[in-house]
Short mmCIF file of N, CA and C in Angstrom, two decimals:
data_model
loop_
_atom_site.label_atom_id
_atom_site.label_comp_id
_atom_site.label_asym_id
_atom_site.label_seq_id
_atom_site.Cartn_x
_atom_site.Cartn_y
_atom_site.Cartn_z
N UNK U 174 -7.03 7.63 13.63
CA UNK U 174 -6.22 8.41 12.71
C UNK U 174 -4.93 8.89 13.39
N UNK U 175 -5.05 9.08 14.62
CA UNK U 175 -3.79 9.38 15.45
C UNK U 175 -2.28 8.71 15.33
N UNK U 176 -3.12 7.03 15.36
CA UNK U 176 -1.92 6.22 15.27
C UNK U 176 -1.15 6.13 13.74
N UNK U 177 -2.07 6.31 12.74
CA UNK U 177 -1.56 6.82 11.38
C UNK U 177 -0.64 7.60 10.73
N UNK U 178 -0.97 8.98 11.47
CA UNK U 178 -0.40 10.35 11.93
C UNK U 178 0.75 9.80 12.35
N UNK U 179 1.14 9.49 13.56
CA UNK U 179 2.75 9.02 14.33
C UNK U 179 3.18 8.13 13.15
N UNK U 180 2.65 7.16 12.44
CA UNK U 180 3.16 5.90 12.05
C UNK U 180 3.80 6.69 10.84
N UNK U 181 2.99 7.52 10.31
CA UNK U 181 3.45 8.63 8.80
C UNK U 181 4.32 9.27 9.26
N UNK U 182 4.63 10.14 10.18
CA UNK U 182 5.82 11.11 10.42
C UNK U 182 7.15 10.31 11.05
N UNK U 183 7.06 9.20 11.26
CA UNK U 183 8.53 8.30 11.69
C UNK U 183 8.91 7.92 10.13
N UNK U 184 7.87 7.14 9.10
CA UNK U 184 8.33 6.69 8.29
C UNK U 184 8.94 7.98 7.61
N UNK U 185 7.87 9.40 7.65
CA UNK U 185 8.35 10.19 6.33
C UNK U 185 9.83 10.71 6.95
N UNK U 186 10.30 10.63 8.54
CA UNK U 186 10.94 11.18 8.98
C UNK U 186 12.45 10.44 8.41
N UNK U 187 12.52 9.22 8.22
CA UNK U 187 13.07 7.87 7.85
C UNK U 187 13.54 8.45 6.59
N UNK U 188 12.06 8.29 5.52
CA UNK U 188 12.42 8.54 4.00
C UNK U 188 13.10 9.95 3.83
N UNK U 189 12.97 10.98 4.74
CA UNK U 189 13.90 12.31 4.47
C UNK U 189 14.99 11.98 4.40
N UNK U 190 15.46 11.81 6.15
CA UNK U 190 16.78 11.40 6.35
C UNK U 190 17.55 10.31 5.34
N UNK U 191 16.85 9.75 4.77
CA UNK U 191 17.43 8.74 3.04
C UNK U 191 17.70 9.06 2.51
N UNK U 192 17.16 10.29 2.50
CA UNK U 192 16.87 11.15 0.87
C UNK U 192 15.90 9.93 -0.15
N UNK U 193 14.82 9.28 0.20
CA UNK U 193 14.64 8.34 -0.20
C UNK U 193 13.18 8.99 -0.58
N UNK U 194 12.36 7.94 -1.75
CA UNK U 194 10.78 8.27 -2.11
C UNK U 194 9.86 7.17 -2.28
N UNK U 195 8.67 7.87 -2.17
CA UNK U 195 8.06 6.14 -2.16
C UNK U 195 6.98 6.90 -3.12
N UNK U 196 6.07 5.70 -3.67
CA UNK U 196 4.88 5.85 -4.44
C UNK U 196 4.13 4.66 -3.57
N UNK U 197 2.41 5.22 -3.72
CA UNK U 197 1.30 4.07 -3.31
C UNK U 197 0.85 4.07 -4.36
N UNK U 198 0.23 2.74 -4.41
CA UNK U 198 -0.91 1.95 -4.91
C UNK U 198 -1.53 1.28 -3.97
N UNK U 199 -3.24 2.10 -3.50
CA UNK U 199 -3.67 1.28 -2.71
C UNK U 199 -4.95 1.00 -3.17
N UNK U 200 -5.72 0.01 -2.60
CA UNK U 200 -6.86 -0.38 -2.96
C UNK U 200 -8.62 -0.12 -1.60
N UNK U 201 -8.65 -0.94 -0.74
CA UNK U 201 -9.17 -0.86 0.13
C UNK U 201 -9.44 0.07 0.86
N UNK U 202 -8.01 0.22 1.11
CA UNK U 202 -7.53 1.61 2.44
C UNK U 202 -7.98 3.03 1.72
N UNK U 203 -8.53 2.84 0.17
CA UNK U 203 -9.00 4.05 -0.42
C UNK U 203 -8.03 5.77 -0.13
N UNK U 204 -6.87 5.27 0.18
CA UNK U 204 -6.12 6.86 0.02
C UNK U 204 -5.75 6.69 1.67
N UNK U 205 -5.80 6.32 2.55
CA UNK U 205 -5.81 6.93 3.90
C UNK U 205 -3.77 6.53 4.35
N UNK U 206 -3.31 5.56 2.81
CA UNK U 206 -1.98 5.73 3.24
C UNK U 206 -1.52 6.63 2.65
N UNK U 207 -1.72 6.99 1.79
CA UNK U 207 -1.70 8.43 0.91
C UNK U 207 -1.79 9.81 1.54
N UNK U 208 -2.82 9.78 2.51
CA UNK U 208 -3.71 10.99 3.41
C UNK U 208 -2.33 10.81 4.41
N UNK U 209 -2.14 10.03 5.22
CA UNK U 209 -1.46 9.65 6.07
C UNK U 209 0.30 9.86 6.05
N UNK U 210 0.71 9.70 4.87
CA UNK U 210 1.84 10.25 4.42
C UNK U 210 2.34 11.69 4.12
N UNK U 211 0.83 12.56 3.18
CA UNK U 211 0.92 13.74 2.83
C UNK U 211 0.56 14.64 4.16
N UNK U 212 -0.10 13.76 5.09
CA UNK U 212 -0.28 14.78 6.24
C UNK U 212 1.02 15.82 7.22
N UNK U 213 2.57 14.93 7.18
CA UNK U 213 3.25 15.01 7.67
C UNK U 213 4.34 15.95 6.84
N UNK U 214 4.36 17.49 7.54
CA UNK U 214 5.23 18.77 7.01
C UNK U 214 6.02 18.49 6.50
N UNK U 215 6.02 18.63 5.10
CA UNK U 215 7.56 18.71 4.68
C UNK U 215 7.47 17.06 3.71
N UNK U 216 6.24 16.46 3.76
CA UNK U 216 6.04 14.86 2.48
C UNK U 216 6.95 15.57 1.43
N UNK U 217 6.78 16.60 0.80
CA UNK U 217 6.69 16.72 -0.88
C UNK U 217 8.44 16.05 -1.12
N UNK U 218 9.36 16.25 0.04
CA UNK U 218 10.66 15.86 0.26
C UNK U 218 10.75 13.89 -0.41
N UNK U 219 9.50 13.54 0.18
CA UNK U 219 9.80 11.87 -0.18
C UNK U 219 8.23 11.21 -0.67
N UNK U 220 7.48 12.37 -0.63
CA UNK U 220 5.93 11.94 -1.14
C UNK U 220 5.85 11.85 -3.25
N UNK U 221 5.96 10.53 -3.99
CA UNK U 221 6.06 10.97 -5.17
C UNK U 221 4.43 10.98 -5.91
N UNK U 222 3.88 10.24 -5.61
CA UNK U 222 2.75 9.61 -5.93
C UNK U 222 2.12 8.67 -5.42
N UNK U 223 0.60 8.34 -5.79
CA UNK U 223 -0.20 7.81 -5.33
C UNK U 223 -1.63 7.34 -6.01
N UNK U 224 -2.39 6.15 -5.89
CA UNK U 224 -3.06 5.72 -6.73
C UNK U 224 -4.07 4.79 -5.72
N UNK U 225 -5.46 5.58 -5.98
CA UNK U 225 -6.54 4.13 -5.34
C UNK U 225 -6.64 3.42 -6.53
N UNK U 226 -6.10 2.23 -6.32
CA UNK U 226 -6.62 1.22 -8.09
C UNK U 226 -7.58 0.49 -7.39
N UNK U 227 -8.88 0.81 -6.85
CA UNK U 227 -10.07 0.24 -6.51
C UNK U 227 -10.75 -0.79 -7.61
N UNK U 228 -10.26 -0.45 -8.82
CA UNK U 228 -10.65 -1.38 -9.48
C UNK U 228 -10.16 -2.05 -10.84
N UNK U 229 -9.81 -2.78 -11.52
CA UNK U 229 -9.17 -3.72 -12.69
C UNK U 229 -9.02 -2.35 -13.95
N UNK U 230 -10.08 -1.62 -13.79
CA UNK U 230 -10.42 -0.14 -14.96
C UNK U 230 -8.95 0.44 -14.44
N UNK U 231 -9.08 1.22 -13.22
CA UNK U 231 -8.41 1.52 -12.59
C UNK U 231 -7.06 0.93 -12.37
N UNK U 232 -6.59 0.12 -12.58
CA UNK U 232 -5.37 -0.73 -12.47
C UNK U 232 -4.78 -0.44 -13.63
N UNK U 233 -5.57 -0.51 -14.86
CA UNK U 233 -5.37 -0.44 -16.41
C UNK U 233 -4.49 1.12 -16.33
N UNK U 234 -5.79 2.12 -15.99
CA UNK U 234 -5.32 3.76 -16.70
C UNK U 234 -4.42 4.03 -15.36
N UNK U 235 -4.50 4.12 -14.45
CA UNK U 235 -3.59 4.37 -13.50
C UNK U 235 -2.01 3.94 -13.17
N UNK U 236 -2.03 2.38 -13.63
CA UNK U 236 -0.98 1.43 -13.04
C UNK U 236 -0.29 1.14 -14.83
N UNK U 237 -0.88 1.57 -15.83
CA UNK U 237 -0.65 0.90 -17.07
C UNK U 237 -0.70 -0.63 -16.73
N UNK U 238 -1.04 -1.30 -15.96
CA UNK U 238 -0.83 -2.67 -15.60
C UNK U 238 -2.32 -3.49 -16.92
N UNK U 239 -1.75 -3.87 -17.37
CA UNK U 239 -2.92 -4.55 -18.78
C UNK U 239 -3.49 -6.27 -18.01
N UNK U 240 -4.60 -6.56 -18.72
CA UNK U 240 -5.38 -7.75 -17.52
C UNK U 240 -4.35 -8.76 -18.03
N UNK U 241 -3.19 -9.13 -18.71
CA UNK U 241 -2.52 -9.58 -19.09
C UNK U 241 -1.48 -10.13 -18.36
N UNK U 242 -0.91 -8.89 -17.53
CA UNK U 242 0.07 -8.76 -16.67
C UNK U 242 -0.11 -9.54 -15.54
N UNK U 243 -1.53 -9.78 -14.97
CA UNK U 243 -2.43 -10.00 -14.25
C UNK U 243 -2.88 -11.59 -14.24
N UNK U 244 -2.95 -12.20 -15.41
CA UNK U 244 -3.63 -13.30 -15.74
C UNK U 244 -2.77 -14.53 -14.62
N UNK U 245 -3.86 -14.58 -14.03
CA UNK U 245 -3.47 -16.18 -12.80
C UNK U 245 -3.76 -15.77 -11.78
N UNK U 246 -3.45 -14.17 -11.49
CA UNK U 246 -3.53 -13.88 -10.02
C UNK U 246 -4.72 -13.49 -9.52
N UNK U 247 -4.82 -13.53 -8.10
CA UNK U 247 -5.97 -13.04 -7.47
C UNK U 247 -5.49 -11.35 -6.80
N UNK U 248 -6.53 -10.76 -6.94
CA UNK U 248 -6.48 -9.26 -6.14
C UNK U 248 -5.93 -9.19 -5.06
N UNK U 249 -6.44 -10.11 -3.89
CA UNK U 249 -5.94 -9.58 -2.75
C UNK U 249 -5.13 -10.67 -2.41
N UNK U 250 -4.52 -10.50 -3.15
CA UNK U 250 -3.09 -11.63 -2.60
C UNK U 250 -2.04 -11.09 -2.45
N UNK U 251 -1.24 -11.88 -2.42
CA UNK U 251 0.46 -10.92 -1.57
C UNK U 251 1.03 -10.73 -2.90
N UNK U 252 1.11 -12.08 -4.00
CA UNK U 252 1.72 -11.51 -5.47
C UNK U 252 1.44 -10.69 -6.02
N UNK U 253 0.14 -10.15 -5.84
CA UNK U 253 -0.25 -8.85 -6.39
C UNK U 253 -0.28 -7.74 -5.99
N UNK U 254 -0.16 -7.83 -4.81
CA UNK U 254 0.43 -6.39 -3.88
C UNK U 254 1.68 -6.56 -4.21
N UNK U 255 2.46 -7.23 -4.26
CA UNK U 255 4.11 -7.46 -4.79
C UNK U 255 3.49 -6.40 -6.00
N UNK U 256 3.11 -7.10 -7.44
CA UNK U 256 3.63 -6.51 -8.24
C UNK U 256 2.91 -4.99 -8.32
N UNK U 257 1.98 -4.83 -7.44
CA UNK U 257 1.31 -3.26 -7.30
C UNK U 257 2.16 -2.20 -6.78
N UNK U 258 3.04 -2.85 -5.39
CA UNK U 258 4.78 -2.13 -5.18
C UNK U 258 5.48 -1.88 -6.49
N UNK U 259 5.86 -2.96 -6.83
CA UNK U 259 6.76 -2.84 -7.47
C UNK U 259 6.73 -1.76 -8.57
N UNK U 260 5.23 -1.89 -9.39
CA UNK U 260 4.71 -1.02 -10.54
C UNK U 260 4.68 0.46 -10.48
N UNK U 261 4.44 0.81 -8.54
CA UNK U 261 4.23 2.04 -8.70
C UNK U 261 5.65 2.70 -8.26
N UNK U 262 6.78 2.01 -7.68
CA UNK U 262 7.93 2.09 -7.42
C UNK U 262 8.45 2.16 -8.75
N UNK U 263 8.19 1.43 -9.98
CA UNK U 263 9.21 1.61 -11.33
C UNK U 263 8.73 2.75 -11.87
N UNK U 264 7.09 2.81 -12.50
CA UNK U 264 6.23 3.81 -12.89
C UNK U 264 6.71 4.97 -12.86
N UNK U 265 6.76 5.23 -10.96
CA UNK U 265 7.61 6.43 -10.35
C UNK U 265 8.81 6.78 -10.52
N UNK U 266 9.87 5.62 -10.71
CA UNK U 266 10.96 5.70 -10.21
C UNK U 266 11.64 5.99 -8.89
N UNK U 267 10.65 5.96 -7.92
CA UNK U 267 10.54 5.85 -6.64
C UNK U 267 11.48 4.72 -5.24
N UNK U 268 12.32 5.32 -5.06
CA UNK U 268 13.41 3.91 -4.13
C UNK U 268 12.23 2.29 -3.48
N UNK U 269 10.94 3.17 -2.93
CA UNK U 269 9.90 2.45 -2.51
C UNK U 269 8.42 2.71 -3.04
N UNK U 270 8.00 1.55 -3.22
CA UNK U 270 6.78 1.21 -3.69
C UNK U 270 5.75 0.59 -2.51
N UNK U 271 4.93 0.70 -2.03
CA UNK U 271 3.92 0.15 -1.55
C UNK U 271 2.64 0.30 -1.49
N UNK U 272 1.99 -0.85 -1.57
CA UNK U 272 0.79 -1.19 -2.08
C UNK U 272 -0.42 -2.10 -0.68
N UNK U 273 -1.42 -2.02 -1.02
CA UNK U 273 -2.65 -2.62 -0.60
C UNK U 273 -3.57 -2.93 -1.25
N UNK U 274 -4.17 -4.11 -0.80
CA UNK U 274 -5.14 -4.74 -1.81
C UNK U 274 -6.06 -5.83 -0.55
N UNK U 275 -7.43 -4.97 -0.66
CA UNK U 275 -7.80 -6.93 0.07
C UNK U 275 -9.49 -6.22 0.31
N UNK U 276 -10.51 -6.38 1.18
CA UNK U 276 -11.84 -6.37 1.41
C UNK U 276 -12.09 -5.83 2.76
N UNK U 277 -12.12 -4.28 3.10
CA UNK U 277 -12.48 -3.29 4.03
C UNK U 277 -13.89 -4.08 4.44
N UNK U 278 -15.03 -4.28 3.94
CA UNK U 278 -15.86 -5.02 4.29
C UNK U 278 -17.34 -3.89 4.23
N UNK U 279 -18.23 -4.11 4.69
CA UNK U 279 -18.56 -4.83 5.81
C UNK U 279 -19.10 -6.67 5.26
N UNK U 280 -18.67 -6.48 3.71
CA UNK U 280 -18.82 -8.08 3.29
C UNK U 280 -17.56 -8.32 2.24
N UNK U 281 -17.04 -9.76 2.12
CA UNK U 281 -16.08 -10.00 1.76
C UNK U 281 -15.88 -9.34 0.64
N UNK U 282 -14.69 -10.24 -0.30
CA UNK U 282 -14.66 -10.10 -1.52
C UNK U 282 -15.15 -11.16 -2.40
N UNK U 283 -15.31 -11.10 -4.28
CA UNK U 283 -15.73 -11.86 -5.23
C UNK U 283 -14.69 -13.29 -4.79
N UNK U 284 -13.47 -13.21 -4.26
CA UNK U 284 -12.73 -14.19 -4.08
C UNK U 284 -12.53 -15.14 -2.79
N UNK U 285 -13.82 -15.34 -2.11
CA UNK U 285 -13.70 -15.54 -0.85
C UNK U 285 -13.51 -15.22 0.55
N UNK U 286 -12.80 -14.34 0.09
CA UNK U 286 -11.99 -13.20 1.39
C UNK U 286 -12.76 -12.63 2.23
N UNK U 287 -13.11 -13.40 3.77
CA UNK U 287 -13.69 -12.45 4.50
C UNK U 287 -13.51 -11.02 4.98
N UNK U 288 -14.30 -9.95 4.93
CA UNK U 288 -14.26 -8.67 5.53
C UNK U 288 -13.26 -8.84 6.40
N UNK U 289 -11.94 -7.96 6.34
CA UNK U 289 -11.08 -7.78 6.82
C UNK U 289 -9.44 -7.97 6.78
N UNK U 290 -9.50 -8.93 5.16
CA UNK U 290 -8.52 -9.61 5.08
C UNK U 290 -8.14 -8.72 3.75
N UNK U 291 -6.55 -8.28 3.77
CA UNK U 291 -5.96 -7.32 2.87
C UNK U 291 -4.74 -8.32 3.00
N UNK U 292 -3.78 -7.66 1.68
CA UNK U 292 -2.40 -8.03 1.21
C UNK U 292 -1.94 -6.95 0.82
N UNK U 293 -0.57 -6.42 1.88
CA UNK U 293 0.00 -5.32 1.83
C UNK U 293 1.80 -5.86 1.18
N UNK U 294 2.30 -4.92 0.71
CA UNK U 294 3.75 -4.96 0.20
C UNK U 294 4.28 -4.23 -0.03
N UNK U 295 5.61 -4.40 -0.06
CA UNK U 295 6.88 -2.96 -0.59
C UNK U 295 7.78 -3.88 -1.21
N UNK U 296 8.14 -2.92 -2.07
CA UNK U 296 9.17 -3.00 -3.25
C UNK U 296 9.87 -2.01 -3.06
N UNK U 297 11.51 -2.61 -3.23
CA UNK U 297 12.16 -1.40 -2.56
C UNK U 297 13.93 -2.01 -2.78
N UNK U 298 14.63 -1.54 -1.66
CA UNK U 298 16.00 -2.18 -1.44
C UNK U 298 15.69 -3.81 -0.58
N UNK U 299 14.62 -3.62 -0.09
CA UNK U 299 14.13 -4.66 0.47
C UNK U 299 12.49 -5.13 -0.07
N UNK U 300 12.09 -6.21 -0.30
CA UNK U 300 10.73 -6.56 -0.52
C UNK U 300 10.29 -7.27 0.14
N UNK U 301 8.66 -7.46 1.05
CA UNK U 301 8.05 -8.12 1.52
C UNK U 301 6.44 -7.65 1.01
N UNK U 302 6.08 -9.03 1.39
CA UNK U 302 4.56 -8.86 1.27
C UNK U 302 3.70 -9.38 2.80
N UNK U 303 2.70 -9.48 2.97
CA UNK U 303 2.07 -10.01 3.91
C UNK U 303 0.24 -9.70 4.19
N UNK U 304 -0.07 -10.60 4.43
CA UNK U 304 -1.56 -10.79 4.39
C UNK U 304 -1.80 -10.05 6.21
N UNK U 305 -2.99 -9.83 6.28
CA UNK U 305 -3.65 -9.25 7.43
C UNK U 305 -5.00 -9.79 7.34
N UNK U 306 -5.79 -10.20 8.41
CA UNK U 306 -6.90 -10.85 8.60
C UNK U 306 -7.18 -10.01 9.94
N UNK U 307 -8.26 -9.02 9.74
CA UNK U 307 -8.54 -8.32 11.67
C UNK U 307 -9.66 -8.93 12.04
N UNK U 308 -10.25 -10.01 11.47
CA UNK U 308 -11.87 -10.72 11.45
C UNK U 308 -12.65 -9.60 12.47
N UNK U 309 -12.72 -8.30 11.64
CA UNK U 309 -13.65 -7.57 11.43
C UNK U 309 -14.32 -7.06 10.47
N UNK U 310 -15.60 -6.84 10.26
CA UNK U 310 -16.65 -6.50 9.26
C UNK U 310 -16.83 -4.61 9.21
N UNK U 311 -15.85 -4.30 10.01
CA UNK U 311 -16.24 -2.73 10.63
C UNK U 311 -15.00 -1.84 9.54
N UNK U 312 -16.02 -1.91 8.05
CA UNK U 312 -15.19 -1.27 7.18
C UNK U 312 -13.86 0.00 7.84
N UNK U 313 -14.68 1.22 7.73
CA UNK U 313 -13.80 2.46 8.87
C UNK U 313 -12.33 1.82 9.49
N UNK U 314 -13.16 1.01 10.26
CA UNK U 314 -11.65 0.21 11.11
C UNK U 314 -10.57 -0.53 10.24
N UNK U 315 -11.16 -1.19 9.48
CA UNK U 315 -10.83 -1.90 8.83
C UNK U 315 -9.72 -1.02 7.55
N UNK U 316 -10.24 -0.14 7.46
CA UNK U 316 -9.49 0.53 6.56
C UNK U 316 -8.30 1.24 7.31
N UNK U 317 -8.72 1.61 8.34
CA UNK U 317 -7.31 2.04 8.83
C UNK U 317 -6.52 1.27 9.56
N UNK U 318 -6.92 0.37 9.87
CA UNK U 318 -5.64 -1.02 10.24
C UNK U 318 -4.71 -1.11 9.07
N UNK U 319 -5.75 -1.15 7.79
CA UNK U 319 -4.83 -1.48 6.59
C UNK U 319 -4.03 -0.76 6.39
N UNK U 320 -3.99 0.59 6.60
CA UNK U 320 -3.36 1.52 5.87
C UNK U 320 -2.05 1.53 7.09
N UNK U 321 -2.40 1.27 8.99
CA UNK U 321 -1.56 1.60 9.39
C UNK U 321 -0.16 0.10 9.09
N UNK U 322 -0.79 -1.17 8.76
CA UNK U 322 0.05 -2.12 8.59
C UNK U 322 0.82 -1.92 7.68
N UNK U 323 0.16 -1.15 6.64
CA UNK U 323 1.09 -1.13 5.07
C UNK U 323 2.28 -0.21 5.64
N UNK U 324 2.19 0.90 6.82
CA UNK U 324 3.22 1.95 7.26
C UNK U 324 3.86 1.28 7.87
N UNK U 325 3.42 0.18 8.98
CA UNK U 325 4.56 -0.34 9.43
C UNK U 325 5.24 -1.29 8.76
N UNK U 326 5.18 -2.01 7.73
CA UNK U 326 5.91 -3.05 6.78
C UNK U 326 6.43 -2.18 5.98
N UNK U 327 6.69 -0.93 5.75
CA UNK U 327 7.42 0.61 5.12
C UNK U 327 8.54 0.53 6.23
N UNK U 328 7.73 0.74 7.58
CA UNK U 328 9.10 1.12 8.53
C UNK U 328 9.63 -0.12 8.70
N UNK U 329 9.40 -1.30 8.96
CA UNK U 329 10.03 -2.67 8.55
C UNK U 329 11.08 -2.66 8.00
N UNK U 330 10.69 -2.24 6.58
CA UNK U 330 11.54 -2.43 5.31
C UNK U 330 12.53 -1.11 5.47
N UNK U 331 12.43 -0.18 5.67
CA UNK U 331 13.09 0.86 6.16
C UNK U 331 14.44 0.78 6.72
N UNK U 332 13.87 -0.42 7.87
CA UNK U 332 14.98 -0.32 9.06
C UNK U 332 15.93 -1.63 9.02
N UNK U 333 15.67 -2.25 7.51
CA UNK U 333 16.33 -3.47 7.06
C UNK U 333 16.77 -2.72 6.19
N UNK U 334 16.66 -1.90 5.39
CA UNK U 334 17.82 -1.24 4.64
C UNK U 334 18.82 -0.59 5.28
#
């Protein structure tokens, strides 16, 4: 959680100095980029919102995102962390959006995906997506890798704007 902590107070330190805001949508990481953001004095400056869409229900009432919007894609893919940025970045009206999506574990997902493999993204002045594979089964861990990758592809995108 330490490395979380540092990774949250550079980015939120970043989004002040912007005057900039972000919204999550995460899945896996169950809140811990959320936890991780609000931990650092003074979030409410660039903290707008936040959303575990753990599940398709959840995607619906949370994301307004309809199975429609959806139809072709897979969960833990990078297009759908794309449009999970993007949704909670417009939703919000938020400069940045970022999102997570993929299988904390300790067993895969319905889609193949071994324990450990997430698709993180931001929507923003800049957009990227990117897959993570830690071929570990050690949910805990697993969840906070995710959450700290999604911070650093924030400070990524950050430091390309």
């Amino acid at each position: 959680m330490d490395e979380l902590k540092g990774l949250a107070e550079e980015v939120g330190a970043r989004l002040k100095a912007a005057k900039q805001t972000v919204a999550v949508a995460e899945s896996s990481s169950g809140g811990l980029i959320s936890a991780a953001l609000l931990a650092v004095p003074g979030a409410s400056a660039y903290y707008v919102a936040g959303a575990v869409v753990y599940t398709g229900k959840a995607r619906m009432q949370l994301l307004d995102l309809p199975r429609e919007a959806v139809a072709g894609m897979r969960s833990a893919s990078e297009p759908y962390a794309l449009l999970l940025a993007r949704t909670a970045r417009e939703r919000h009206n938020t400069t940045w959006g970022i999102s997570e999506t993929g299988a904390a574990g300790p067993t895969g997902n319905g889609y193949g995906d071994a324990a450990g493999h997430t698709c993180i993204a931001i929507s923003g002045p800049v957009e990227m997506a990117l897959t993570i594979e830690t071929g570990e089964d050690d949910r805990w861990a697993n969840m906070q890798a995710f959450a700290a990758a999604a911070l650093e592809l924030l400070k990524r995108g950050l430091e390309q704007d």
